[in-house]
């Protein structure tokens, strides 16, 4: 297998550091052909669907990709913005703001965003960084809770790019930050700000993206990390256990997924006489189809139809200053040991020491 063509190597070239904020992905446009390409890549990932490939290939290409793209395109069209997909808009904005925050703290780093599925892809962003002479890359996942279906898939994409590379950069990966104090604080401030303007609901529902239940039995920590995030957020908000619920959304297929499911839980609350619910999705750091359409539209309708009177969706962290500050703190911790500040440049440190020694000799 031939390797990718590398930039010309020059001795003494300075080390350069990049941070890549990686999110799940989104189609290029809300059309059936675009969704067919996107879903083919997404559902074709063995981390996402662990069915033997020959069987799954027949199901995926023979049934799913013939029916689902049109329906999914209609859903994406309902949330599409003039700037494009909300997930892409927010992720790009987060990367831009993160670069600014790190720059204000004196870090000389390049910050880019990439998508595991769709564009810009992780390999294409790494190609650009290689051309720009990056020698160290921090991969920062947009998923606070670790899951083999998401976080590990980001690692796979970077590793597959590396297989074709002759001169690899030094890599670091941020696997999780589900219990990070800055992340929890940003979530709590988001909820409190909503309560300040709209009052507080009888129930706060924390809805996380679902995964098949068998992944828990096989050792995936996702379920436990979701519950820890929820517990820490509830503690920060001062909520008693009976005032909040943890649920899982976005089921796919007929297998049993993590329970309780979000929409049935909301329906039950409405039927039990709960008049108002607030719903937040802590596992999503950017608003997207799963939050804006599945929760704010479909789940809202289900709750109101079941007898509920008020449904409030609390926005994701998106570009809130508290979240970007927490993201910058998290990034700084994982950059430790890499000289990213001008004063930390090895050549400058050596010259500084030599000047100090020279001044000491004169004295």
mmCIF file of C-alpha atoms in Angstrom:
data_model
loop_
_atom_site.group_PDB
_atom_site.id
_atom_site.type_symbol
_atom_site.label_atom_id
_atom_site.label_comp_id
_atom_site.label_asym_id
_atom_site.label_seq_id
_atom_site.Cartn_x
_atom_site.Cartn_y
_atom_site.Cartn_z
ATOM 1 C CA UNK A 1 0.000 0.000 0.000
ATOM 2 C CA UNK A 2 1.562 3.329 -1.044
ATOM 3 C CA UNK A 3 1.907 6.033 1.585
ATOM 4 C CA UNK A 4 0.606 9.563 1.248
ATOM 5 C CA UNK A 5 3.072 12.085 -0.166
ATOM 6 C CA UNK A 6 4.680 13.972 2.707
ATOM 7 C CA UNK A 7 5.783 17.626 2.760
ATOM 8 C CA UNK A 8 9.528 18.107 2.368
ATOM 9 C CA UNK A 9 11.240 17.577 5.705
ATOM 10 C CA UNK A 10 13.704 20.185 6.907
ATOM 11 C CA UNK A 11 15.998 19.810 9.904
ATOM 12 C CA UNK A 12 15.301 22.149 12.786
ATOM 13 C CA UNK A 13 11.742 22.963 11.789
ATOM 14 C CA UNK A 14 9.778 24.071 14.869
ATOM 15 C CA UNK A 15 7.177 21.838 16.462
ATOM 16 C CA UNK A 16 3.646 23.002 15.693
ATOM 17 C CA UNK A 17 0.508 21.954 17.562
ATOM 18 C CA UNK A 18 -3.081 21.594 16.382
ATOM 19 C CA UNK A 19 -6.358 20.847 18.131
ATOM 20 C CA UNK A 20 -9.117 19.091 16.171
ATOM 21 C CA UNK A 21 -12.630 19.295 17.614
ATOM 22 C CA UNK A 22 -14.461 16.235 16.263
ATOM 23 C CA UNK A 23 -18.242 15.897 16.128
ATOM 24 C CA UNK A 24 -20.478 13.160 14.743
ATOM 25 C CA UNK A 25 -21.345 14.719 11.400
ATOM 26 C CA UNK A 26 -24.166 15.912 9.209
ATOM 27 C CA UNK A 27 -25.298 15.669 5.579
ATOM 28 C CA UNK A 28 -24.172 18.419 3.201
ATOM 29 C CA UNK A 29 -27.758 19.394 2.464
ATOM 30 C CA UNK A 30 -31.276 18.231 3.440
ATOM 31 C CA UNK A 31 -31.903 16.121 0.336
ATOM 32 C CA UNK A 32 -32.392 12.402 -0.197
ATOM 33 C CA UNK A 33 -29.157 11.942 -2.231
ATOM 34 C CA UNK A 34 -27.116 13.772 0.442
ATOM 35 C CA UNK A 35 -28.748 11.702 3.197
ATOM 36 C CA UNK A 36 -28.062 8.504 1.272
ATOM 37 C CA UNK A 37 -24.334 9.324 1.181
ATOM 38 C CA UNK A 38 -24.266 10.373 4.825
ATOM 39 C CA UNK A 39 -26.274 7.445 6.174
ATOM 40 C CA UNK A 40 -24.283 5.007 4.053
ATOM 41 C CA UNK A 41 -21.085 6.187 5.735
ATOM 42 C CA UNK A 42 -22.593 6.440 9.209
ATOM 43 C CA UNK A 43 -24.503 3.167 9.285
ATOM 44 C CA UNK A 44 -21.696 1.399 7.441
ATOM 45 C CA UNK A 45 -19.352 1.909 10.405
ATOM 46 C CA UNK A 46 -18.865 -1.358 12.307
ATOM 47 C CA UNK A 47 -18.633 0.642 15.538
ATOM 48 C CA UNK A 48 -22.192 1.878 15.014
ATOM 49 C CA UNK A 49 -23.791 -1.388 13.881
ATOM 50 C CA UNK A 50 -22.138 -4.605 15.079
ATOM 51 C CA UNK A 51 -23.957 -6.982 12.750
ATOM 52 C CA UNK A 52 -21.782 -9.258 10.538
ATOM 53 C CA UNK A 53 -20.891 -7.194 7.476
ATOM 54 C CA UNK A 54 -22.328 -9.429 4.716
ATOM 55 C CA UNK A 55 -25.727 -9.554 6.435
ATOM 56 C CA UNK A 56 -25.754 -5.879 7.353
ATOM 57 C CA UNK A 57 -24.633 -4.821 3.855
ATOM 58 C CA UNK A 58 -27.713 -6.505 2.366
ATOM 59 C CA UNK A 59 -30.041 -4.877 4.912
ATOM 60 C CA UNK A 60 -28.407 -1.456 4.642
ATOM 61 C CA UNK A 61 -28.229 -1.235 0.839
ATOM 62 C CA UNK A 62 -31.223 -3.403 0.057
ATOM 63 C CA UNK A 63 -33.735 -1.787 2.425
ATOM 64 C CA UNK A 64 -32.595 1.094 4.658
ATOM 65 C CA UNK A 65 -30.840 3.288 2.089
ATOM 66 C CA UNK A 66 -33.815 2.873 -0.268
ATOM 67 C CA UNK A 67 -36.364 4.144 2.275
ATOM 68 C CA UNK A 68 -34.802 6.150 5.078
ATOM 69 C CA UNK A 69 -32.973 8.963 3.172
ATOM 70 C CA UNK A 70 -36.177 10.622 1.996
ATOM 71 C CA UNK A 71 -37.753 10.556 5.463
ATOM 72 C CA UNK A 72 -34.560 11.791 7.110
ATOM 73 C CA UNK A 73 -34.207 14.568 4.527
ATOM 74 C CA UNK A 74 -37.635 15.889 5.492
ATOM 75 C CA UNK A 75 -36.610 15.987 9.147
ATOM 76 C CA UNK A 76 -33.335 17.768 8.389
ATOM 77 C CA UNK A 77 -35.187 20.289 6.234
ATOM 78 C CA UNK A 78 -37.338 21.213 9.253
ATOM 79 C CA UNK A 79 -34.280 22.366 11.252
ATOM 80 C CA UNK A 80 -31.963 23.569 8.449
ATOM 81 C CA UNK A 81 -30.726 27.154 8.771
ATOM 82 C CA UNK A 82 -29.561 29.685 6.145
ATOM 83 C CA UNK A 83 -25.989 28.900 7.297
ATOM 84 C CA UNK A 84 -26.535 25.162 6.942
ATOM 85 C CA UNK A 85 -26.849 22.273 9.387
ATOM 86 C CA UNK A 86 -27.127 23.473 13.013
ATOM 87 C CA UNK A 87 -24.604 20.884 14.179
ATOM 88 C CA UNK A 88 -22.018 22.078 11.672
ATOM 89 C CA UNK A 89 -22.719 25.757 12.400
ATOM 90 C CA UNK A 90 -22.298 25.299 16.164
ATOM 91 C CA UNK A 91 -19.249 23.030 15.906
ATOM 92 C CA UNK A 92 -17.466 25.454 13.583
ATOM 93 C CA UNK A 93 -18.301 28.332 15.928
ATOM 94 C CA UNK A 94 -17.009 26.395 18.931
ATOM 95 C CA UNK A 95 -13.702 25.742 17.156
ATOM 96 C CA UNK A 96 -13.358 29.421 16.233
ATOM 97 C CA UNK A 97 -14.094 30.577 19.775
ATOM 98 C CA UNK A 98 -11.805 27.932 21.269
ATOM 99 C CA UNK A 99 -8.958 29.203 19.115
ATOM 100 C CA UNK A 100 -9.642 32.726 20.380
ATOM 101 C CA UNK A 101 -9.743 31.688 24.039
ATOM 102 C CA UNK A 102 -6.515 29.704 23.737
ATOM 103 C CA UNK A 103 -4.865 32.582 21.891
ATOM 104 C CA UNK A 104 -5.806 34.998 24.657
ATOM 105 C CA UNK A 105 -4.086 32.629 27.104
ATOM 106 C CA UNK A 106 -0.908 32.764 25.040
ATOM 107 C CA UNK A 107 -1.155 29.417 23.249
ATOM 108 C CA UNK A 108 0.073 29.316 19.659
ATOM 109 C CA UNK A 109 -2.073 26.469 18.350
ATOM 110 C CA UNK A 110 -4.148 25.828 15.263
ATOM 111 C CA UNK A 111 -7.748 24.820 15.978
ATOM 112 C CA UNK A 112 -9.926 23.078 13.388
ATOM 113 C CA UNK A 113 -13.170 21.152 13.479
ATOM 114 C CA UNK A 114 -13.894 17.851 11.740
ATOM 115 C CA UNK A 115 -16.778 15.414 11.330
ATOM 116 C CA UNK A 116 -16.588 11.672 11.796
ATOM 117 C CA UNK A 117 -19.134 11.279 8.992
ATOM 118 C CA UNK A 118 -19.611 13.860 6.268
ATOM 119 C CA UNK A 119 -17.556 17.003 5.707
ATOM 120 C CA UNK A 120 -15.027 18.177 6.609
ATOM 121 C CA UNK A 121 -13.858 14.639 7.301
ATOM 122 C CA UNK A 122 -11.201 13.791 9.862
ATOM 123 C CA UNK A 123 -8.755 12.514 7.168
ATOM 124 C CA UNK A 124 -9.173 15.677 5.073
ATOM 125 C CA UNK A 125 -8.505 17.926 8.085
ATOM 126 C CA UNK A 126 -5.447 15.880 9.067
ATOM 127 C CA UNK A 127 -4.195 16.172 5.471
ATOM 128 C CA UNK A 128 -4.446 19.968 5.704
ATOM 129 C CA UNK A 129 -2.629 20.015 9.019
ATOM 130 C CA UNK A 130 0.163 17.859 7.609
ATOM 131 C CA UNK A 131 0.654 20.321 4.743
ATOM 132 C CA UNK A 132 0.839 23.133 7.301
ATOM 133 C CA UNK A 133 3.633 21.373 9.176
ATOM 134 C CA UNK A 134 1.745 20.280 12.295
ATOM 135 C CA UNK A 135 3.811 17.843 14.353
ATOM 136 C CA UNK A 136 1.457 17.397 17.310
ATOM 137 C CA UNK A 137 -2.321 16.884 17.152
ATOM 138 C CA UNK A 138 -4.797 16.802 20.016
ATOM 139 C CA UNK A 139 -8.047 15.085 19.027
ATOM 140 C CA UNK A 140 -10.844 16.564 21.148
ATOM 141 C CA UNK A 141 -14.094 14.626 20.910
ATOM 142 C CA UNK A 142 -17.384 16.522 21.126
ATOM 143 C CA UNK A 143 -18.833 13.575 23.078
ATOM 144 C CA UNK A 144 -18.571 14.148 26.857
ATOM 145 C CA UNK A 145 -19.451 10.519 27.661
ATOM 146 C CA UNK A 146 -17.218 7.797 26.220
ATOM 147 C CA UNK A 147 -18.805 5.233 23.926
ATOM 148 C CA UNK A 148 -17.334 2.707 21.565
ATOM 149 C CA UNK A 149 -19.970 3.794 19.034
ATOM 150 C CA UNK A 150 -18.736 7.394 18.974
ATOM 151 C CA UNK A 151 -15.455 8.180 20.731
ATOM 152 C CA UNK A 152 -13.727 5.007 19.600
ATOM 153 C CA UNK A 153 -14.910 5.598 16.034
ATOM 154 C CA UNK A 154 -13.113 8.962 16.021
ATOM 155 C CA UNK A 155 -9.934 7.107 17.023
ATOM 156 C CA UNK A 156 -10.540 4.647 14.171
ATOM 157 C CA UNK A 157 -10.724 7.469 11.619
ATOM 158 C CA UNK A 158 -7.455 8.998 12.825
ATOM 159 C CA UNK A 159 -5.781 5.585 12.950
ATOM 160 C CA UNK A 160 -6.892 4.704 9.424
ATOM 161 C CA UNK A 161 -5.443 8.006 8.225
ATOM 162 C CA UNK A 162 -2.213 7.166 10.051
ATOM 163 C CA UNK A 163 -1.893 3.787 8.338
ATOM 164 C CA UNK A 164 -1.384 5.641 5.048
ATOM 165 C CA UNK A 165 1.066 8.181 6.476
ATOM 166 C CA UNK A 166 4.851 7.893 6.461
ATOM 167 C CA UNK A 167 5.605 10.684 8.958
ATOM 168 C CA UNK A 168 3.055 10.585 11.764
ATOM 169 C CA UNK A 169 2.405 13.529 14.057
ATOM 170 C CA UNK A 170 2.358 12.936 17.796
ATOM 171 C CA UNK A 171 -1.256 12.222 18.745
ATOM 172 C CA UNK A 172 -3.253 12.706 21.920
ATOM 173 C CA UNK A 173 -6.923 11.820 22.358
ATOM 174 C CA UNK A 174 -9.445 13.206 24.832
ATOM 175 C CA UNK A 175 -11.660 10.229 25.572
ATOM 176 C CA UNK A 176 -14.169 11.678 28.036
ATOM 177 C CA UNK A 177 -15.092 14.621 30.237
ATOM 178 C CA UNK A 178 -18.483 13.514 31.548
ATOM 179 C CA UNK A 179 -17.591 14.591 35.103
ATOM 180 C CA UNK A 180 -15.457 17.627 34.269
ATOM 181 C CA UNK A 181 -16.278 20.464 36.675
ATOM 182 C CA UNK A 182 -16.309 23.117 33.929
ATOM 183 C CA UNK A 183 -18.639 21.059 31.727
ATOM 184 C CA UNK A 184 -21.051 20.379 34.612
ATOM 185 C CA UNK A 185 -20.943 24.045 35.631
ATOM 186 C CA UNK A 186 -21.752 25.148 32.068
ATOM 187 C CA UNK A 187 -24.744 22.781 31.978
ATOM 188 C CA UNK A 188 -25.983 24.025 35.354
ATOM 189 C CA UNK A 189 -25.731 27.657 34.284
ATOM 190 C CA UNK A 190 -27.655 26.817 31.110
ATOM 191 C CA UNK A 191 -30.486 25.306 33.147
ATOM 192 C CA UNK A 192 -30.529 28.111 35.734
ATOM 193 C CA UNK A 193 -30.668 30.759 33.004
ATOM 194 C CA UNK A 194 -33.687 28.995 31.503
ATOM 195 C CA UNK A 195 -35.398 28.782 34.892
ATOM 196 C CA UNK A 196 -34.721 32.454 35.536
ATOM 197 C CA UNK A 197 -36.665 33.427 32.402
ATOM 198 C CA UNK A 198 -39.329 30.700 32.317
ATOM 199 C CA UNK A 199 -39.690 29.368 35.837
ATOM 200 C CA UNK A 200 -39.008 25.786 36.947
ATOM 201 C CA UNK A 201 -40.845 22.685 35.766
ATOM 202 C CA UNK A 202 -42.172 19.843 37.895
ATOM 203 C CA UNK A 203 -39.701 17.491 36.224
ATOM 204 C CA UNK A 204 -36.299 17.947 34.569
ATOM 205 C CA UNK A 205 -35.751 15.212 32.000
ATOM 206 C CA UNK A 206 -32.121 14.601 31.005
ATOM 207 C CA UNK A 207 -32.189 12.809 27.658
ATOM 208 C CA UNK A 208 -29.022 11.143 26.365
ATOM 209 C CA UNK A 209 -28.467 9.483 23.012
ATOM 210 C CA UNK A 210 -29.283 5.806 23.183
ATOM 211 C CA UNK A 211 -27.080 2.808 22.366
ATOM 212 C CA UNK A 212 -27.953 -0.912 22.274
ATOM 213 C CA UNK A 213 -28.210 -2.393 25.766
ATOM 214 C CA UNK A 214 -25.796 -5.170 24.845
ATOM 215 C CA UNK A 215 -22.958 -2.613 24.714
ATOM 216 C CA UNK A 216 -23.334 -2.177 28.483
ATOM 217 C CA UNK A 217 -23.075 -5.936 28.991
ATOM 218 C CA UNK A 218 -19.978 -5.976 26.770
ATOM 219 C CA UNK A 219 -18.147 -3.400 28.883
ATOM 220 C CA UNK A 220 -18.965 -0.026 27.335
ATOM 221 C CA UNK A 221 -18.943 2.640 30.124
ATOM 222 C CA UNK A 222 -21.380 4.977 28.353
ATOM 223 C CA UNK A 223 -24.459 4.140 30.463
ATOM 224 C CA UNK A 224 -22.609 4.703 33.742
ATOM 225 C CA UNK A 225 -21.034 7.952 32.550
ATOM 226 C CA UNK A 226 -24.422 9.334 31.479
ATOM 227 C CA UNK A 227 -25.809 8.641 34.929
ATOM 228 C CA UNK A 228 -22.801 10.251 36.598
ATOM 229 C CA UNK A 229 -23.232 13.387 34.487
ATOM 230 C CA UNK A 230 -26.908 13.496 35.443
ATOM 231 C CA UNK A 231 -26.181 13.017 39.139
ATOM 232 C CA UNK A 232 -23.515 15.729 39.187
ATOM 233 C CA UNK A 233 -25.773 18.147 37.311
ATOM 234 C CA UNK A 234 -28.684 17.441 39.657
ATOM 235 C CA UNK A 235 -26.426 18.016 42.668
ATOM 236 C CA UNK A 236 -25.203 21.303 41.227
ATOM 237 C CA UNK A 237 -28.825 22.365 40.680
ATOM 238 C CA UNK A 238 -29.918 21.159 44.108
ATOM 239 C CA UNK A 239 -32.495 18.771 42.662
ATOM 240 C CA UNK A 240 -33.816 15.859 44.710
ATOM 241 C CA UNK A 241 -33.900 12.459 42.983
ATOM 242 C CA UNK A 242 -37.658 12.598 42.467
ATOM 243 C CA UNK A 243 -37.354 15.913 40.572
ATOM 244 C CA UNK A 244 -35.383 14.605 37.587
ATOM 245 C CA UNK A 245 -35.246 11.621 35.268
ATOM 246 C CA UNK A 246 -32.517 10.139 33.055
ATOM 247 C CA UNK A 247 -33.728 8.793 29.702
ATOM 248 C CA UNK A 248 -32.300 7.637 26.363
ATOM 249 C CA UNK A 249 -33.457 8.616 22.885
ATOM 250 C CA UNK A 250 -32.813 7.861 19.191
ATOM 251 C CA UNK A 251 -33.517 4.137 19.070
ATOM 252 C CA UNK A 252 -32.821 2.324 15.811
ATOM 253 C CA UNK A 253 -33.903 -1.162 14.809
ATOM 254 C CA UNK A 254 -35.668 -3.818 16.880
ATOM 255 C CA UNK A 255 -32.955 -4.609 19.438
ATOM 256 C CA UNK A 256 -33.357 -3.533 23.057
ATOM 257 C CA UNK A 257 -31.598 -0.241 23.790
ATOM 258 C CA UNK A 258 -30.729 1.506 27.035
ATOM 259 C CA UNK A 259 -33.840 2.320 29.039
ATOM 260 C CA UNK A 260 -35.947 4.166 29.993
ATOM 261 C CA UNK A 261 -36.757 5.578 26.551
ATOM 262 C CA UNK A 262 -37.322 9.320 26.344
ATOM 263 C CA UNK A 263 -40.611 9.630 24.464
ATOM 264 C CA UNK A 264 -42.489 6.886 26.350
ATOM 265 C CA UNK A 265 -41.286 8.464 29.612
ATOM 266 C CA UNK A 266 -42.673 11.851 28.572
ATOM 267 C CA UNK A 267 -45.965 10.287 27.541
ATOM 268 C CA UNK A 268 -46.217 8.562 30.933
ATOM 269 C CA UNK A 269 -45.517 11.850 32.730
ATOM 270 C CA UNK A 270 -48.284 13.560 30.766
ATOM 271 C CA UNK A 271 -50.735 10.749 31.538
ATOM 272 C CA UNK A 272 -49.797 10.912 35.238
ATOM 273 C CA UNK A 273 -50.843 14.548 35.433
ATOM 274 C CA UNK A 274 -47.454 16.281 35.207
ATOM 275 C CA UNK A 275 -48.281 19.640 33.638
ATOM 276 C CA UNK A 276 -44.817 20.898 32.720
ATOM 277 C CA UNK A 277 -41.465 19.312 31.897
ATOM 278 C CA UNK A 278 -38.079 20.811 31.070
ATOM 279 C CA UNK A 279 -35.897 18.666 28.826
ATOM 280 C CA UNK A 280 -32.139 19.003 28.371
ATOM 281 C CA UNK A 281 -29.763 16.802 26.352
ATOM 282 C CA UNK A 282 -26.425 16.859 28.242
ATOM 283 C CA UNK A 283 -24.696 14.396 25.902
ATOM 284 C CA UNK A 284 -24.991 16.778 22.943
ATOM 285 C CA UNK A 285 -22.711 19.823 23.049
ATOM 286 C CA UNK A 286 -24.246 21.247 19.853
ATOM 287 C CA UNK A 287 -27.898 21.409 18.880
ATOM 288 C CA UNK A 288 -28.659 19.045 16.016
ATOM 289 C CA UNK A 289 -31.377 16.856 14.486
ATOM 290 C CA UNK A 290 -31.656 14.734 17.638
ATOM 291 C CA UNK A 291 -32.302 17.752 19.871
ATOM 292 C CA UNK A 292 -34.144 20.195 17.615
ATOM 293 C CA UNK A 293 -36.396 17.767 15.750
ATOM 294 C CA UNK A 294 -36.587 14.594 17.819
ATOM 295 C CA UNK A 295 -36.890 16.326 21.205
ATOM 296 C CA UNK A 296 -38.118 19.881 20.647
ATOM 297 C CA UNK A 297 -40.660 18.812 17.989
ATOM 298 C CA UNK A 298 -41.580 15.106 18.199
ATOM 299 C CA UNK A 299 -41.182 14.607 21.959
ATOM 300 C CA UNK A 300 -42.950 17.895 22.634
ATOM 301 C CA UNK A 301 -45.961 16.799 20.593
ATOM 302 C CA UNK A 302 -46.071 13.418 22.348
ATOM 303 C CA UNK A 303 -46.026 14.997 25.831
ATOM 304 C CA UNK A 304 -48.714 17.571 25.020
ATOM 305 C CA UNK A 305 -50.885 14.943 23.340
ATOM 306 C CA UNK A 306 -50.634 12.807 26.510
ATOM 307 C CA UNK A 307 -52.080 15.576 28.660
ATOM 308 C CA UNK A 308 -49.083 17.760 29.453
ATOM 309 C CA UNK A 309 -49.526 21.502 29.190
ATOM 310 C CA UNK A 310 -46.019 22.994 28.933
ATOM 311 C CA UNK A 311 -42.914 21.520 27.322
ATOM 312 C CA UNK A 312 -39.652 23.455 27.521
ATOM 313 C CA UNK A 313 -36.564 22.355 25.621
ATOM 314 C CA UNK A 314 -33.319 23.782 27.059
ATOM 315 C CA UNK A 315 -30.739 24.532 24.364
ATOM 316 C CA UNK A 316 -27.434 22.670 24.167
ATOM 317 C CA UNK A 317 -24.255 24.390 25.316
ATOM 318 C CA UNK A 318 -23.524 25.571 21.756
ATOM 319 C CA UNK A 319 -21.388 28.743 21.995
ATOM 320 C CA UNK A 320 -22.146 29.751 25.578
ATOM 321 C CA UNK A 321 -19.116 31.481 27.160
ATOM 322 C CA UNK A 322 -19.119 29.093 30.135
ATOM 323 C CA UNK A 323 -18.876 26.114 27.792
ATOM 324 C CA UNK A 324 -16.113 27.568 25.606
ATOM 325 C CA UNK A 325 -14.182 28.486 28.758
ATOM 326 C CA UNK A 326 -14.582 24.910 30.024
ATOM 327 C CA UNK A 327 -13.496 23.590 26.628
ATOM 328 C CA UNK A 328 -10.401 25.788 26.760
ATOM 329 C CA UNK A 329 -9.581 24.578 30.286
ATOM 330 C CA UNK A 330 -9.981 20.972 29.167
ATOM 331 C CA UNK A 331 -7.769 21.568 26.135
ATOM 332 C CA UNK A 332 -5.066 23.254 28.205
ATOM 333 C CA UNK A 333 -4.884 20.293 30.568
ATOM 334 C CA UNK A 334 -4.376 17.886 27.680
ATOM 335 C CA UNK A 335 -1.784 20.119 26.014
ATOM 336 C CA UNK A 336 0.475 20.004 29.066
ATOM 337 C CA UNK A 337 4.027 19.060 28.185
ATOM 338 C CA UNK A 338 3.730 20.331 24.621
ATOM 339 C CA UNK A 339 5.369 23.761 24.201
ATOM 340 C CA UNK A 340 2.473 25.809 22.843
ATOM 341 C CA UNK A 341 3.339 29.175 24.344
ATOM 342 C CA UNK A 342 5.970 31.408 22.838
ATOM 343 C CA UNK A 343 7.845 31.576 26.110
ATOM 344 C CA UNK A 344 7.890 27.779 26.251
ATOM 345 C CA UNK A 345 9.688 27.415 22.909
ATOM 346 C CA UNK A 346 12.808 25.248 23.569
ATOM 347 C CA UNK A 347 15.060 27.475 21.468
ATOM 348 C CA UNK A 348 13.877 30.599 23.275
ATOM 349 C CA UNK A 349 14.265 28.942 26.670
ATOM 350 C CA UNK A 350 17.834 27.925 25.826
ATOM 351 C CA UNK A 351 18.672 31.412 24.604
ATOM 352 C CA UNK A 352 17.096 32.896 27.726
ATOM 353 C CA UNK A 353 19.209 30.669 29.951
ATOM 354 C CA UNK A 354 22.344 31.557 27.987
ATOM 355 C CA UNK A 355 21.598 35.278 28.403
ATOM 356 C CA UNK A 356 21.047 34.797 32.134
ATOM 357 C CA UNK A 357 24.336 32.912 32.459
ATOM 358 C CA UNK A 358 26.139 35.599 30.493
ATOM 359 C CA UNK A 359 24.730 38.334 32.739
ATOM 360 C CA UNK A 360 25.730 36.332 35.802
ATOM 361 C CA UNK A 361 29.276 35.972 34.520
ATOM 362 C CA UNK A 362 29.557 39.740 33.966
ATOM 363 C CA UNK A 363 28.326 40.403 37.499
#
